[in-house]
């Protein structure tokens, strides 16, 4: 209807002798072809101030999803349908640093009472069985600094923390006497907090070097600190002039190194423009590589020998309906399913992709298709 109105305006203006046609055609083109942009952007202190978030972070991810669209509309006012913005922002996510309330060493009687005739545990589940036996009704956020023997090829003594929170025990990584020695300590404890904060990240990088860790992973550690001249630190009514005490400290991984967790998480979410406004969007824009084309060619060489061989040789999908090597939309969708299931087998329901690939339709050019995972398969949007 808008086009009809515009065309009527054009006719009327023609009769009156005015010549604003260029402006009108530009308006029509703008309606049909919105400006599309893509950006990776990290919110600045000024952005948080503009959103009345004076502490430089959001209270939750939901709050960020509510406030960021308005910010994007102000920053990119001419962008429209199909635009995307990968936004990095901070969320306040505090983790309380506990100090141990209970320090306990599992006794031979404890092992015997639970049927552990060899005087040690040898399964992780047995640790939690012991905690439930020993502390059947713990208060919330009780931290137990537990020393116990564990058999894992040989019997070793461990000291780890167990924090009771939200109705369950949470494991807190402690350090053995040998590990304190590895960190340069003459005794199984640190002398001060600064020393612990400096040394533990180095230890964690070595400890988890063979495990899969990702940026944003957080680990809770419990370390021993030699404390002097502290008044009643454990709440027993007595002054503890010289003692070793256990503390919990959280550390976060940035993709290459560990550092002290500062109660603020960095999170990245993609937003897309739906033609009216910005909305949180999980769309992944992906351009095929040579390896992707080779994978499709090999996967379909039996099913579609001509098209598969052709795309493998030329690197472009033949999109000429008259060609014997023609890739129909249905065939392409089969190829997309095979490729995406191979590249992202754990993709969740509703995940979207915008796929760009090379085609031949008389000349070599790019083509783009949008798919979404629905009922476990990829379908066109």
mmCIF file of C-alpha atoms in Angstrom:
data_model
loop_
_atom_site.group_PDB
_atom_site.id
_atom_site.type_symbol
_atom_site.label_atom_id
_atom_site.label_comp_id
_atom_site.label_asym_id
_atom_site.label_seq_id
_atom_site.Cartn_x
_atom_site.Cartn_y
_atom_site.Cartn_z
ATOM 1 C CA UNK A 1 0.000 0.000 0.000
ATOM 2 C CA UNK A 2 2.866 2.390 0.783
ATOM 3 C CA UNK A 3 4.226 1.917 -2.723
ATOM 4 C CA UNK A 4 0.831 2.766 -4.248
ATOM 5 C CA UNK A 5 0.673 5.951 -2.209
ATOM 6 C CA UNK A 6 4.173 6.891 -3.290
ATOM 7 C CA UNK A 7 3.350 6.308 -6.957
ATOM 8 C CA UNK A 8 0.190 8.435 -6.666
ATOM 9 C CA UNK A 9 2.302 11.165 -5.124
ATOM 10 C CA UNK A 10 4.702 10.896 -8.049
ATOM 11 C CA UNK A 11 1.865 11.325 -10.568
ATOM 12 C CA UNK A 12 0.424 14.290 -8.688
ATOM 13 C CA UNK A 13 3.786 15.977 -8.450
ATOM 14 C CA UNK A 14 4.382 15.406 -12.150
ATOM 15 C CA UNK A 15 1.195 17.257 -13.001
ATOM 16 C CA UNK A 16 2.196 20.203 -10.840
ATOM 17 C CA UNK A 17 5.555 20.471 -12.547
ATOM 18 C CA UNK A 18 7.709 19.779 -9.434
ATOM 19 C CA UNK A 19 10.703 17.514 -9.727
ATOM 20 C CA UNK A 20 11.344 15.749 -6.377
ATOM 21 C CA UNK A 21 11.413 12.331 -8.084
ATOM 22 C CA UNK A 22 14.960 11.502 -7.031
ATOM 23 C CA UNK A 23 14.077 11.923 -3.346
ATOM 24 C CA UNK A 24 10.925 9.838 -3.714
ATOM 25 C CA UNK A 25 12.714 6.981 -5.449
ATOM 26 C CA UNK A 26 15.352 7.042 -2.736
ATOM 27 C CA UNK A 27 12.563 6.677 -0.151
ATOM 28 C CA UNK A 28 11.118 3.697 -2.040
ATOM 29 C CA UNK A 29 14.528 2.039 -2.263
ATOM 30 C CA UNK A 30 15.092 2.637 1.440
ATOM 31 C CA UNK A 31 11.850 0.823 2.261
ATOM 32 C CA UNK A 32 12.725 -2.156 0.083
ATOM 33 C CA UNK A 33 16.454 -2.296 0.928
ATOM 34 C CA UNK A 34 17.234 -1.323 4.527
ATOM 35 C CA UNK A 35 20.810 -0.538 5.476
ATOM 36 C CA UNK A 36 22.375 -3.685 6.927
ATOM 37 C CA UNK A 37 25.344 -3.515 9.261
ATOM 38 C CA UNK A 38 27.315 -5.862 11.478
ATOM 39 C CA UNK A 39 29.367 -4.848 14.492
ATOM 40 C CA UNK A 40 31.333 -6.338 17.379
ATOM 41 C CA UNK A 41 31.103 -3.895 20.270
ATOM 42 C CA UNK A 42 32.015 -3.817 23.963
ATOM 43 C CA UNK A 43 30.051 -1.434 26.160
ATOM 44 C CA UNK A 44 32.036 1.479 27.592
ATOM 45 C CA UNK A 45 31.690 3.318 30.902
ATOM 46 C CA UNK A 46 29.815 6.053 29.017
ATOM 47 C CA UNK A 47 27.330 3.477 27.693
ATOM 48 C CA UNK A 48 26.579 2.228 31.195
ATOM 49 C CA UNK A 49 26.138 5.836 32.352
ATOM 50 C CA UNK A 50 23.691 6.457 29.490
ATOM 51 C CA UNK A 51 21.712 3.428 30.699
ATOM 52 C CA UNK A 52 21.784 4.688 34.317
ATOM 53 C CA UNK A 53 24.029 1.797 35.377
ATOM 54 C CA UNK A 54 26.493 3.785 37.443
ATOM 55 C CA UNK A 55 28.552 0.774 38.570
ATOM 56 C CA UNK A 56 29.522 -0.187 35.027
ATOM 57 C CA UNK A 57 27.642 -3.486 34.866
ATOM 58 C CA UNK A 58 24.174 -5.009 34.710
ATOM 59 C CA UNK A 59 22.415 -6.802 37.548
ATOM 60 C CA UNK A 60 21.509 -9.747 35.317
ATOM 61 C CA UNK A 61 21.560 -10.984 31.741
ATOM 62 C CA UNK A 62 17.812 -10.352 31.482
ATOM 63 C CA UNK A 63 18.368 -6.692 32.407
ATOM 64 C CA UNK A 64 21.035 -6.424 29.720
ATOM 65 C CA UNK A 65 18.683 -7.912 27.120
ATOM 66 C CA UNK A 66 16.073 -5.327 28.089
ATOM 67 C CA UNK A 67 18.307 -2.235 28.041
ATOM 68 C CA UNK A 68 20.799 -2.880 25.247
ATOM 69 C CA UNK A 69 18.295 -2.713 22.324
ATOM 70 C CA UNK A 70 17.586 0.950 23.092
ATOM 71 C CA UNK A 71 21.301 1.690 23.190
ATOM 72 C CA UNK A 72 21.788 0.019 19.800
ATOM 73 C CA UNK A 73 18.914 2.002 18.309
ATOM 74 C CA UNK A 74 20.659 5.216 19.380
ATOM 75 C CA UNK A 75 24.095 4.144 18.160
ATOM 76 C CA UNK A 76 22.998 2.705 14.808
ATOM 77 C CA UNK A 77 19.780 4.586 13.944
ATOM 78 C CA UNK A 78 19.849 3.872 10.194
ATOM 79 C CA UNK A 79 20.464 0.132 10.413
ATOM 80 C CA UNK A 80 17.500 -2.126 9.699
ATOM 81 C CA UNK A 81 16.353 -5.680 9.079
ATOM 82 C CA UNK A 82 19.200 -8.198 8.885
ATOM 83 C CA UNK A 83 21.671 -6.141 10.898
ATOM 84 C CA UNK A 84 23.515 -7.834 13.742
ATOM 85 C CA UNK A 85 25.492 -6.687 16.771
ATOM 86 C CA UNK A 86 27.717 -8.902 18.894
ATOM 87 C CA UNK A 87 27.725 -7.083 22.219
ATOM 88 C CA UNK A 88 30.100 -7.723 25.130
ATOM 89 C CA UNK A 89 29.012 -6.423 28.525
ATOM 90 C CA UNK A 90 29.539 -6.986 32.253
ATOM 91 C CA UNK A 91 27.219 -8.609 34.781
ATOM 92 C CA UNK A 92 27.566 -8.296 38.540
ATOM 93 C CA UNK A 93 27.791 -11.895 39.760
ATOM 94 C CA UNK A 94 29.251 -11.941 43.256
ATOM 95 C CA UNK A 95 30.738 -15.018 44.891
ATOM 96 C CA UNK A 96 31.183 -14.800 48.629
ATOM 97 C CA UNK A 97 34.629 -15.633 49.904
ATOM 98 C CA UNK A 98 34.071 -17.973 52.831
ATOM 99 C CA UNK A 99 36.284 -18.739 55.766
ATOM 100 C CA UNK A 100 36.124 -22.250 57.182
ATOM 101 C CA UNK A 101 33.764 -22.836 60.054
ATOM 102 C CA UNK A 102 34.487 -26.544 60.478
ATOM 103 C CA UNK A 103 37.882 -28.170 60.167
ATOM 104 C CA UNK A 104 37.699 -31.946 60.353
ATOM 105 C CA UNK A 105 39.971 -34.927 59.715
ATOM 106 C CA UNK A 106 38.177 -38.168 58.918
ATOM 107 C CA UNK A 107 39.024 -40.747 61.593
ATOM 108 C CA UNK A 108 39.438 -44.518 61.396
ATOM 109 C CA UNK A 109 36.142 -44.820 63.268
ATOM 110 C CA UNK A 110 34.431 -42.735 60.581
ATOM 111 C CA UNK A 111 35.732 -44.978 57.803
ATOM 112 C CA UNK A 112 34.688 -48.085 59.716
ATOM 113 C CA UNK A 113 31.214 -46.731 60.459
ATOM 114 C CA UNK A 114 30.595 -46.368 56.711
ATOM 115 C CA UNK A 115 32.075 -49.764 55.840
ATOM 116 C CA UNK A 116 35.408 -48.561 54.423
ATOM 117 C CA UNK A 117 37.557 -51.339 55.831
ATOM 118 C CA UNK A 118 40.760 -50.064 54.223
ATOM 119 C CA UNK A 119 40.515 -46.741 56.028
ATOM 120 C CA UNK A 120 40.103 -44.518 52.956
ATOM 121 C CA UNK A 121 37.680 -43.370 50.289
ATOM 122 C CA UNK A 122 38.072 -44.464 46.674
ATOM 123 C CA UNK A 123 35.039 -42.888 44.992
ATOM 124 C CA UNK A 124 33.968 -39.244 44.859
ATOM 125 C CA UNK A 125 30.432 -40.213 45.840
ATOM 126 C CA UNK A 126 31.769 -41.600 49.140
ATOM 127 C CA UNK A 127 32.887 -38.116 50.159
ATOM 128 C CA UNK A 128 29.337 -36.812 49.887
ATOM 129 C CA UNK A 129 27.988 -39.891 51.693
ATOM 130 C CA UNK A 130 30.355 -39.095 54.558
ATOM 131 C CA UNK A 131 29.274 -35.438 54.667
ATOM 132 C CA UNK A 132 25.623 -36.443 54.838
ATOM 133 C CA UNK A 133 26.465 -38.935 57.604
ATOM 134 C CA UNK A 134 28.578 -36.519 59.629
ATOM 135 C CA UNK A 135 26.490 -33.370 59.057
ATOM 136 C CA UNK A 136 22.870 -34.481 58.518
ATOM 137 C CA UNK A 137 21.376 -31.017 59.028
ATOM 138 C CA UNK A 138 23.974 -28.352 58.118
ATOM 139 C CA UNK A 139 23.270 -24.644 58.069
ATOM 140 C CA UNK A 140 23.339 -22.929 54.698
ATOM 141 C CA UNK A 141 26.826 -21.807 53.615
ATOM 142 C CA UNK A 142 28.618 -23.981 56.164
ATOM 143 C CA UNK A 143 32.123 -24.667 54.876
ATOM 144 C CA UNK A 144 33.876 -27.854 55.930
ATOM 145 C CA UNK A 145 37.647 -27.991 55.506
ATOM 146 C CA UNK A 146 37.949 -31.753 55.240
ATOM 147 C CA UNK A 147 41.142 -33.790 55.487
ATOM 148 C CA UNK A 148 40.812 -37.391 54.334
ATOM 149 C CA UNK A 149 42.627 -40.343 52.773
ATOM 150 C CA UNK A 150 41.767 -41.248 49.191
ATOM 151 C CA UNK A 151 42.921 -44.200 47.117
ATOM 152 C CA UNK A 152 43.603 -43.480 43.435
ATOM 153 C CA UNK A 153 46.342 -45.966 42.632
ATOM 154 C CA UNK A 154 47.946 -45.255 45.989
ATOM 155 C CA UNK A 155 46.582 -43.809 49.206
ATOM 156 C CA UNK A 156 47.068 -40.045 49.509
ATOM 157 C CA UNK A 157 45.924 -37.464 52.022
ATOM 158 C CA UNK A 158 43.879 -34.561 50.689
ATOM 159 C CA UNK A 159 42.451 -31.409 52.178
ATOM 160 C CA UNK A 160 39.522 -29.969 50.200
ATOM 161 C CA UNK A 161 36.599 -27.776 51.025
ATOM 162 C CA UNK A 162 32.908 -28.598 50.870
ATOM 163 C CA UNK A 163 30.460 -25.714 50.972
ATOM 164 C CA UNK A 164 26.819 -26.465 51.791
ATOM 165 C CA UNK A 165 24.743 -24.151 49.614
ATOM 166 C CA UNK A 166 21.180 -24.348 48.284
ATOM 167 C CA UNK A 167 20.655 -27.784 49.782
ATOM 168 C CA UNK A 168 23.772 -29.489 48.367
ATOM 169 C CA UNK A 169 27.496 -29.788 49.021
ATOM 170 C CA UNK A 170 29.768 -27.939 46.575
ATOM 171 C CA UNK A 171 33.353 -29.104 46.105
ATOM 172 C CA UNK A 172 36.098 -26.514 46.738
ATOM 173 C CA UNK A 173 39.600 -27.323 45.453
ATOM 174 C CA UNK A 174 42.236 -27.447 48.185
ATOM 175 C CA UNK A 175 45.996 -27.995 48.033
ATOM 176 C CA UNK A 176 48.136 -30.844 49.299
ATOM 177 C CA UNK A 177 51.348 -30.373 51.264
ATOM 178 C CA UNK A 178 53.326 -31.231 48.123
ATOM 179 C CA UNK A 179 51.397 -28.646 46.101
ATOM 180 C CA UNK A 180 52.230 -25.933 48.657
ATOM 181 C CA UNK A 181 55.865 -26.966 48.219
ATOM 182 C CA UNK A 182 55.514 -26.661 44.434
ATOM 183 C CA UNK A 183 54.309 -23.105 44.987
ATOM 184 C CA UNK A 184 57.484 -22.331 46.946
ATOM 185 C CA UNK A 185 56.069 -22.596 50.461
ATOM 186 C CA UNK A 186 58.114 -24.100 53.295
ATOM 187 C CA UNK A 187 54.930 -24.978 55.179
ATOM 188 C CA UNK A 188 51.526 -26.170 53.910
ATOM 189 C CA UNK A 189 50.039 -22.683 53.951
ATOM 190 C CA UNK A 190 50.541 -19.157 52.639
ATOM 191 C CA UNK A 191 51.914 -16.326 54.756
ATOM 192 C CA UNK A 192 49.481 -13.691 53.493
ATOM 193 C CA UNK A 193 46.574 -13.208 51.088
ATOM 194 C CA UNK A 194 48.603 -11.322 48.460
ATOM 195 C CA UNK A 195 50.947 -14.293 48.189
ATOM 196 C CA UNK A 196 48.003 -16.653 47.663
ATOM 197 C CA UNK A 197 46.478 -14.428 44.972
ATOM 198 C CA UNK A 198 49.809 -14.231 43.145
ATOM 199 C CA UNK A 199 50.709 -17.931 43.253
ATOM 200 C CA UNK A 200 47.416 -19.787 42.878
ATOM 201 C CA UNK A 201 46.724 -18.599 39.280
ATOM 202 C CA UNK A 202 50.138 -19.951 38.200
ATOM 203 C CA UNK A 203 49.376 -23.275 39.903
ATOM 204 C CA UNK A 204 45.932 -23.509 38.275
ATOM 205 C CA UNK A 205 47.324 -22.971 34.779
ATOM 206 C CA UNK A 206 49.645 -25.928 35.270
ATOM 207 C CA UNK A 207 47.033 -28.091 37.014
ATOM 208 C CA UNK A 208 44.450 -27.720 34.255
ATOM 209 C CA UNK A 209 46.859 -27.655 31.290
ATOM 210 C CA UNK A 210 45.569 -31.020 30.007
ATOM 211 C CA UNK A 211 41.891 -30.289 30.659
ATOM 212 C CA UNK A 212 39.397 -28.391 28.557
ATOM 213 C CA UNK A 213 39.019 -24.925 30.034
ATOM 214 C CA UNK A 214 37.242 -22.036 28.366
ATOM 215 C CA UNK A 215 37.265 -18.292 28.859
ATOM 216 C CA UNK A 216 34.852 -17.453 31.667
ATOM 217 C CA UNK A 217 35.373 -20.677 33.634
ATOM 218 C CA UNK A 218 35.487 -20.046 37.391
ATOM 219 C CA UNK A 219 37.100 -22.319 39.961
ATOM 220 C CA UNK A 220 36.720 -22.107 43.724
ATOM 221 C CA UNK A 221 39.860 -22.790 45.754
ATOM 222 C CA UNK A 222 40.432 -23.215 49.475
ATOM 223 C CA UNK A 223 43.834 -22.240 50.771
ATOM 224 C CA UNK A 224 45.419 -22.199 54.210
ATOM 225 C CA UNK A 225 46.701 -18.967 55.664
ATOM 226 C CA UNK A 226 48.951 -18.611 58.688
ATOM 227 C CA UNK A 227 47.261 -15.988 60.841
ATOM 228 C CA UNK A 228 48.664 -14.118 63.809
ATOM 229 C CA UNK A 229 47.037 -11.749 66.299
ATOM 230 C CA UNK A 230 43.486 -12.265 65.065
ATOM 231 C CA UNK A 231 40.702 -11.858 67.597
ATOM 232 C CA UNK A 232 38.344 -14.839 67.730
ATOM 233 C CA UNK A 233 38.567 -15.567 64.003
ATOM 234 C CA UNK A 234 36.575 -18.800 64.181
ATOM 235 C CA UNK A 235 33.859 -17.520 66.509
ATOM 236 C CA UNK A 236 34.608 -19.900 69.396
ATOM 237 C CA UNK A 237 34.924 -17.120 71.951
ATOM 238 C CA UNK A 238 38.707 -17.422 72.204
ATOM 239 C CA UNK A 239 41.446 -15.280 70.770
ATOM 240 C CA UNK A 240 43.517 -17.145 68.181
ATOM 241 C CA UNK A 241 46.945 -15.534 68.391
ATOM 242 C CA UNK A 242 48.730 -17.915 66.017
ATOM 243 C CA UNK A 243 46.848 -20.397 63.859
ATOM 244 C CA UNK A 244 46.415 -21.709 60.329
ATOM 245 C CA UNK A 245 43.037 -20.909 58.866
ATOM 246 C CA UNK A 246 41.293 -21.876 55.608
ATOM 247 C CA UNK A 247 39.810 -19.396 53.134
ATOM 248 C CA UNK A 248 37.871 -19.715 49.874
ATOM 249 C CA UNK A 249 38.967 -17.650 46.897
ATOM 250 C CA UNK A 250 37.545 -17.713 43.350
ATOM 251 C CA UNK A 251 39.615 -17.441 40.190
ATOM 252 C CA UNK A 252 38.483 -16.914 36.594
ATOM 253 C CA UNK A 253 40.052 -18.037 33.302
ATOM 254 C CA UNK A 254 40.326 -15.528 30.434
ATOM 255 C CA UNK A 255 41.316 -18.049 27.768
ATOM 256 C CA UNK A 256 45.041 -17.969 28.500
ATOM 257 C CA UNK A 257 45.549 -17.230 32.215
ATOM 258 C CA UNK A 258 43.797 -17.388 35.599
ATOM 259 C CA UNK A 259 43.240 -14.338 37.783
ATOM 260 C CA UNK A 260 41.340 -13.398 40.921
ATOM 261 C CA UNK A 261 37.595 -13.223 40.278
ATOM 262 C CA UNK A 262 36.308 -9.691 40.883
ATOM 263 C CA UNK A 263 32.563 -10.501 41.077
ATOM 264 C CA UNK A 264 32.002 -9.244 37.528
ATOM 265 C CA UNK A 265 31.481 -11.559 34.572
ATOM 266 C CA UNK A 266 32.092 -10.553 30.980
ATOM 267 C CA UNK A 267 29.330 -11.884 28.718
ATOM 268 C CA UNK A 268 28.715 -11.659 24.976
ATOM 269 C CA UNK A 269 25.273 -11.811 23.362
ATOM 270 C CA UNK A 270 24.262 -11.270 19.767
ATOM 271 C CA UNK A 271 21.405 -8.933 18.884
ATOM 272 C CA UNK A 272 19.644 -8.785 15.545
ATOM 273 C CA UNK A 273 17.368 -6.214 13.946
ATOM 274 C CA UNK A 274 13.930 -7.665 13.124
ATOM 275 C CA UNK A 275 12.874 -4.737 10.937
ATOM 276 C CA UNK A 276 11.391 -2.784 13.822
ATOM 277 C CA UNK A 277 13.750 -3.073 16.762
ATOM 278 C CA UNK A 278 16.801 -4.862 18.118
ATOM 279 C CA UNK A 279 16.205 -8.229 19.781
ATOM 280 C CA UNK A 280 18.493 -10.866 21.343
ATOM 281 C CA UNK A 281 19.404 -13.224 18.522
ATOM 282 C CA UNK A 282 21.407 -16.430 18.347
ATOM 283 C CA UNK A 283 21.985 -16.244 14.596
ATOM 284 C CA UNK A 284 25.471 -17.291 13.495
ATOM 285 C CA UNK A 285 26.632 -15.803 10.213
ATOM 286 C CA UNK A 286 28.895 -18.342 8.546
ATOM 287 C CA UNK A 287 30.739 -18.365 5.213
ATOM 288 C CA UNK A 288 31.717 -21.722 3.719
ATOM 289 C CA UNK A 289 35.414 -22.581 3.536
ATOM 290 C CA UNK A 290 37.156 -24.837 1.059
ATOM 291 C CA UNK A 291 37.115 -27.602 3.680
ATOM 292 C CA UNK A 292 33.331 -27.239 4.001
ATOM 293 C CA UNK A 293 32.830 -27.634 0.250
ATOM 294 C CA UNK A 294 35.140 -30.668 0.222
ATOM 295 C CA UNK A 295 33.166 -32.207 3.092
ATOM 296 C CA UNK A 296 29.873 -31.775 1.216
ATOM 297 C CA UNK A 297 31.374 -33.125 -2.000
ATOM 298 C CA UNK A 298 32.632 -36.257 -0.246
ATOM 299 C CA UNK A 299 29.423 -36.719 1.763
ATOM 300 C CA UNK A 300 27.165 -36.628 -1.322
ATOM 301 C CA UNK A 301 29.354 -38.199 -4.001
ATOM 302 C CA UNK A 302 27.184 -41.335 -3.954
ATOM 303 C CA UNK A 303 23.801 -39.646 -3.515
ATOM 304 C CA UNK A 304 24.347 -36.884 -6.084
ATOM 305 C CA UNK A 305 27.495 -37.920 -8.013
ATOM 306 C CA UNK A 306 27.356 -35.211 -10.721
ATOM 307 C CA UNK A 307 26.616 -32.170 -8.542
ATOM 308 C CA UNK A 308 28.878 -33.407 -5.738
ATOM 309 C CA UNK A 309 31.823 -33.997 -8.066
ATOM 310 C CA UNK A 310 31.245 -30.633 -9.746
ATOM 311 C CA UNK A 311 31.179 -28.618 -6.530
ATOM 312 C CA UNK A 312 34.249 -30.436 -5.253
ATOM 313 C CA UNK A 313 36.173 -29.599 -8.437
ATOM 314 C CA UNK A 314 35.066 -25.996 -8.979
ATOM 315 C CA UNK A 315 34.333 -24.983 -5.390
ATOM 316 C CA UNK A 316 30.946 -23.483 -6.326
ATOM 317 C CA UNK A 317 27.430 -24.881 -6.294
ATOM 318 C CA UNK A 318 25.883 -24.995 -9.760
ATOM 319 C CA UNK A 319 22.552 -23.167 -9.474
ATOM 320 C CA UNK A 320 21.502 -23.288 -13.151
ATOM 321 C CA UNK A 321 18.227 -25.274 -13.393
ATOM 322 C CA UNK A 322 19.157 -26.402 -16.910
ATOM 323 C CA UNK A 323 22.437 -27.977 -15.762
ATOM 324 C CA UNK A 324 22.866 -31.674 -15.006
ATOM 325 C CA UNK A 325 24.941 -30.586 -11.975
ATOM 326 C CA UNK A 326 22.157 -28.378 -10.610
ATOM 327 C CA UNK A 327 21.868 -28.089 -6.812
ATOM 328 C CA UNK A 328 18.185 -27.617 -5.944
ATOM 329 C CA UNK A 329 17.110 -25.876 -2.737
ATOM 330 C CA UNK A 330 16.201 -29.268 -1.248
ATOM 331 C CA UNK A 331 19.625 -30.689 -2.116
ATOM 332 C CA UNK A 332 21.334 -27.680 -0.590
ATOM 333 C CA UNK A 333 19.294 -28.135 2.587
ATOM 334 C CA UNK A 334 20.485 -31.740 2.794
ATOM 335 C CA UNK A 335 24.044 -30.475 2.437
ATOM 336 C CA UNK A 336 23.490 -27.827 5.130
ATOM 337 C CA UNK A 337 22.156 -30.485 7.520
ATOM 338 C CA UNK A 338 25.167 -32.717 6.983
ATOM 339 C CA UNK A 339 27.643 -29.858 7.358
ATOM 340 C CA UNK A 340 26.086 -28.229 10.428
ATOM 341 C CA UNK A 341 25.556 -31.541 12.213
ATOM 342 C CA UNK A 342 29.249 -32.192 11.680
ATOM 343 C CA UNK A 343 30.434 -28.700 12.686
ATOM 344 C CA UNK A 344 28.038 -28.102 15.562
ATOM 345 C CA UNK A 345 26.562 -31.433 16.710
ATOM 346 C CA UNK A 346 25.459 -29.964 20.040
ATOM 347 C CA UNK A 347 23.486 -27.059 18.533
ATOM 348 C CA UNK A 348 20.383 -26.366 20.584
ATOM 349 C CA UNK A 349 16.837 -26.266 19.289
ATOM 350 C CA UNK A 350 16.153 -22.868 17.710
ATOM 351 C CA UNK A 351 19.770 -22.165 16.775
ATOM 352 C CA UNK A 352 19.929 -20.090 13.586
ATOM 353 C CA UNK A 353 22.532 -19.813 10.852
ATOM 354 C CA UNK A 354 22.901 -17.442 7.927
ATOM 355 C CA UNK A 355 25.017 -19.418 5.450
ATOM 356 C CA UNK A 356 26.977 -17.795 2.628
ATOM 357 C CA UNK A 357 28.557 -19.912 -0.108
ATOM 358 C CA UNK A 358 29.824 -19.562 -3.682
ATOM 359 C CA UNK A 359 27.490 -20.467 -6.554
ATOM 360 C CA UNK A 360 27.637 -20.495 -10.342
ATOM 361 C CA UNK A 361 24.565 -19.224 -12.182
ATOM 362 C CA UNK A 362 26.254 -18.109 -15.383
ATOM 363 C CA UNK A 363 28.804 -16.197 -13.365
ATOM 364 C CA UNK A 364 30.423 -16.858 -10.028
ATOM 365 C CA UNK A 365 28.801 -15.056 -7.102
ATOM 366 C CA UNK A 366 27.725 -15.538 -3.501
ATOM 367 C CA UNK A 367 24.366 -16.833 -2.306
ATOM 368 C CA UNK A 368 22.949 -16.753 1.214
ATOM 369 C CA UNK A 369 20.380 -18.986 2.896
ATOM 370 C CA UNK A 370 19.000 -18.861 6.455
ATOM 371 C CA UNK A 371 18.294 -22.036 8.434
ATOM 372 C CA UNK A 372 17.052 -22.841 11.934
ATOM 373 C CA UNK A 373 17.203 -26.052 13.947
ATOM 374 C CA UNK A 374 13.666 -27.336 14.433
ATOM 375 C CA UNK A 375 12.760 -30.723 15.956
ATOM 376 C CA UNK A 376 16.378 -31.763 15.631
ATOM 377 C CA UNK A 377 16.854 -30.933 11.924
ATOM 378 C CA UNK A 378 17.864 -27.822 10.014
ATOM 379 C CA UNK A 379 15.068 -26.182 7.990
ATOM 380 C CA UNK A 380 14.868 -23.002 5.964
ATOM 381 C CA UNK A 381 13.633 -19.899 7.720
#
